[in-house]
Amino acid sequence: MSYPITGSCQCGGVKYRLLCAPEKVVACHCKACQKQSTSAFSITAFVSADAVEFEGEMQEWRRTADSGNINAARFCPTCGNRIYHYNPEQPDQIKLKPANLDDTSILQPTAHIWVSQKQSWFTIPDGVIVMDKQG
C-alpha cells in the first residue's frame, strides 16, 4: 500500500488525505456504532491527527461514552457522512471512519470490540483480537 490515500464523504464536500498507515483498525459492535453505521458494526482506523489533511466544512456532534469520555464526531453537514471521531481531551488522536477512503484495502480489522453486543448472525474471523467490551 502506498500513501497518501484520499477519501471523501458521499457528496464530496469533505475530502481528506491519509498520509500514512493507521496505527490499528478495529471493528466495533456496540449498539451506538451499529446505529451510526446502519450496519452490524463500524470500522475505525486509529491515526495521529497530523497524519490526515482535511478539506471542506464539517460539523460536530458529541455524546458521552460508557467510559465517561466524550466521543465527538465530525461529519459533512450536507450528506451527513461521518468522517472521524475523537476525544476532545486527546485531540492528537483521530478515530477515522475509513469506509469512505478511495482505496479500502486497508480495512482489515485486527480487533473486534464490544462483541457482547454484536449481531448474532455475524461470524468474527479467526486470528483477530476479540473483546467483550472496549478493553
CSV table of C-alpha atoms in Angstrom, one decimal:
chain,number,residue,atom,x,y,z
A,1,MET,CA,0.0,0.0,0.0
A,2,SER,CA,1.4,3.4,-0.9
A,3,TYR,CA,0.3,6.6,0.8
A,4,PRO,CA,-1.2,9.1,0.8
A,5,ILE,CA,-4.7,7.6,0.2
A,6,THR,CA,-7.5,10.0,-0.5
A,7,GLY,CA,-11.1,9.9,0.8
A,8,SER,CA,-14.3,11.9,0.8
A,9,CYS,CA,-17.8,11.9,2.0
A,10,GLN,CA,-20.7,10.8,-0.3
A,11,CYS,CA,-21.3,14.3,-1.7
A,12,GLY,CA,-17.6,15.3,-2.0
A,13,GLY,CA,-18.0,18.3,0.3
A,14,VAL,CA,-15.4,16.9,2.7
A,15,LYS,CA,-12.2,15.5,1.3
A,16,TYR,CA,-9.1,14.2,3.0
A,17,ARG,CA,-5.7,12.6,2.6
A,18,LEU,CA,-4.4,9.9,4.9
A,19,LEU,CA,-0.7,10.3,4.8
A,20,CYS,CA,0.4,7.0,6.4
A,21,ALA,CA,-0.8,3.6,7.6
A,22,PRO,CA,-3.2,3.6,10.6
A,23,GLU,CA,-1.8,2.5,14.0
A,24,LYS,CA,-4.6,-0.1,14.1
A,25,VAL,CA,-8.0,-0.8,12.5
A,26,VAL,CA,-10.8,-2.0,14.8
A,27,ALA,CA,-14.4,-3.2,14.2
A,28,CYS,CA,-16.8,-2.1,17.0
A,29,HIS,CA,-20.0,-4.0,17.5
A,30,CYS,CA,-21.6,-1.7,20.2
A,31,LYS,CA,-25.2,-0.6,19.7
A,32,ALA,CA,-24.1,3.1,19.2
A,33,CYS,CA,-21.8,2.1,16.3
A,34,GLN,CA,-24.5,-0.1,14.8
A,35,LYS,CA,-26.8,2.9,14.8
A,36,GLN,CA,-24.1,5.2,13.4
A,37,SER,CA,-23.0,2.9,10.6
A,38,THR,CA,-26.5,1.4,9.9
A,39,SER,CA,-24.8,-1.9,9.8
A,40,ALA,CA,-23.7,-4.7,12.1
A,41,PHE,CA,-20.5,-2.8,13.2
A,42,SER,CA,-18.4,0.2,12.4
A,43,ILE,CA,-14.8,0.3,11.3
A,44,THR,CA,-12.4,2.7,12.9
A,45,ALA,CA,-8.8,3.4,11.8
A,46,PHE,CA,-6.8,5.0,14.7
A,47,VAL,CA,-4.4,7.6,13.3
A,48,SER,CA,-2.4,10.6,14.6
A,49,ALA,CA,-4.1,13.9,13.9
A,50,ASP,CA,-1.1,15.1,11.9
A,51,ALA,CA,-1.4,12.0,9.6
A,52,VAL,CA,-4.6,13.3,8.0
A,53,GLU,CA,-5.2,16.5,6.0
A,54,PHE,CA,-8.9,17.6,5.7
A,55,GLU,CA,-10.5,19.9,3.3
A,56,GLY,CA,-14.1,21.2,3.5
A,57,GLU,CA,-16.6,22.2,6.1
A,58,MET,CA,-17.5,19.8,8.9
A,59,GLN,CA,-20.0,20.0,11.8
A,60,GLU,CA,-19.6,18.3,15.1
A,61,TRP,CA,-21.9,16.2,17.4
A,62,ARG,CA,-20.9,14.9,20.8
A,63,ARG,CA,-22.0,12.1,23.2
A,64,THR,CA,-20.8,10.7,26.5
A,65,ALA,CA,-19.5,7.2,26.1
A,66,ASP,CA,-20.0,4.4,28.7
A,67,SER,CA,-16.5,5.2,29.9
A,68,GLY,CA,-17.5,8.8,30.7
A,69,ASN,CA,-15.2,10.1,27.9
A,70,ILE,CA,-16.6,12.5,25.4
A,71,ASN,CA,-16.9,11.0,21.9
A,72,ALA,CA,-17.0,13.8,19.4
A,73,ALA,CA,-17.9,13.1,15.8
A,74,ARG,CA,-17.0,15.3,12.8
A,75,PHE,CA,-19.3,14.9,9.7
A,76,CYS,CA,-20.3,16.5,6.4
A,77,PRO,CA,-23.1,18.9,7.0
A,78,THR,CA,-24.6,18.2,3.5
A,79,CYS,CA,-24.6,14.4,3.2
A,80,GLY,CA,-24.2,13.5,6.9
A,81,ASN,CA,-21.3,11.1,6.4
A,82,ARG,CA,-19.1,10.6,9.5
A,83,ILE,CA,-15.5,11.5,8.8
A,84,TYR,CA,-13.9,10.9,12.2
A,85,HIS,CA,-14.4,10.7,15.9
A,86,TYR,CA,-12.1,11.9,18.6
A,87,ASN,CA,-11.9,12.6,22.4
A,88,PRO,CA,-11.5,16.3,23.0
A,89,GLU,CA,-9.1,15.5,25.8
A,90,GLN,CA,-6.9,13.7,23.3
A,91,PRO,CA,-7.1,15.9,20.1
A,92,ASP,CA,-3.9,14.4,18.8
A,93,GLN,CA,-5.6,11.0,18.2
A,94,ILE,CA,-8.3,10.6,15.5
A,95,LYS,CA,-10.6,7.7,15.0
A,96,LEU,CA,-11.1,7.9,11.3
A,97,LYS,CA,-14.2,6.3,9.7
A,98,PRO,CA,-12.3,4.8,6.8
A,99,ALA,CA,-15.1,3.2,4.8
A,100,ASN,CA,-15.1,6.5,2.7
A,101,LEU,CA,-11.4,6.0,1.6
A,102,ASP,CA,-11.0,5.7,-2.2
A,103,ASP,CA,-8.9,2.5,-1.6
A,104,THR,CA,-10.4,0.5,1.3
A,105,SER,CA,-8.0,-2.4,1.1
A,106,ILE,CA,-6.5,-1.3,4.5
A,107,LEU,CA,-9.9,-2.1,6.1
A,108,GLN,CA,-8.8,-5.4,7.7
A,109,PRO,CA,-9.6,-5.1,11.4
A,110,THR,CA,-7.2,-6.8,13.7
A,111,ALA,CA,-9.6,-6.5,16.7
A,112,HIS,CA,-13.3,-6.7,17.2
A,113,ILE,CA,-14.6,-4.9,20.3
A,114,TRP,CA,-17.9,-4.8,22.1
A,115,VAL,CA,-18.7,-8.3,20.8
A,116,SER,CA,-21.1,-8.6,23.8
A,117,GLN,CA,-23.5,-6.5,21.7
A,118,LYS,CA,-22.7,-8.0,18.2
A,119,GLN,CA,-25.4,-9.2,15.9
A,120,SER,CA,-25.8,-13.0,16.3
A,121,TRP,CA,-25.6,-13.7,12.6
A,122,PHE,CA,-22.2,-12.2,12.2
A,123,THR,CA,-19.2,-14.5,12.5
A,124,ILE,CA,-15.9,-13.0,13.6
A,125,PRO,CA,-13.0,-14.1,11.5
A,126,ASP,CA,-10.3,-16.3,13.0
A,127,GLY,CA,-7.0,-14.7,14.1
A,128,VAL,CA,-8.2,-11.4,15.4
A,129,ILE,CA,-8.4,-10.0,18.9
A,130,VAL,CA,-11.9,-10.3,20.4
A,131,MET,CA,-13.1,-8.2,23.4
A,132,ASP,CA,-16.5,-8.3,25.1
A,133,LYS,CA,-16.3,-4.6,25.7
A,134,GLN,CA,-13.8,-1.9,24.8
A,135,GLY,CA,-10.8,-3.3,26.7
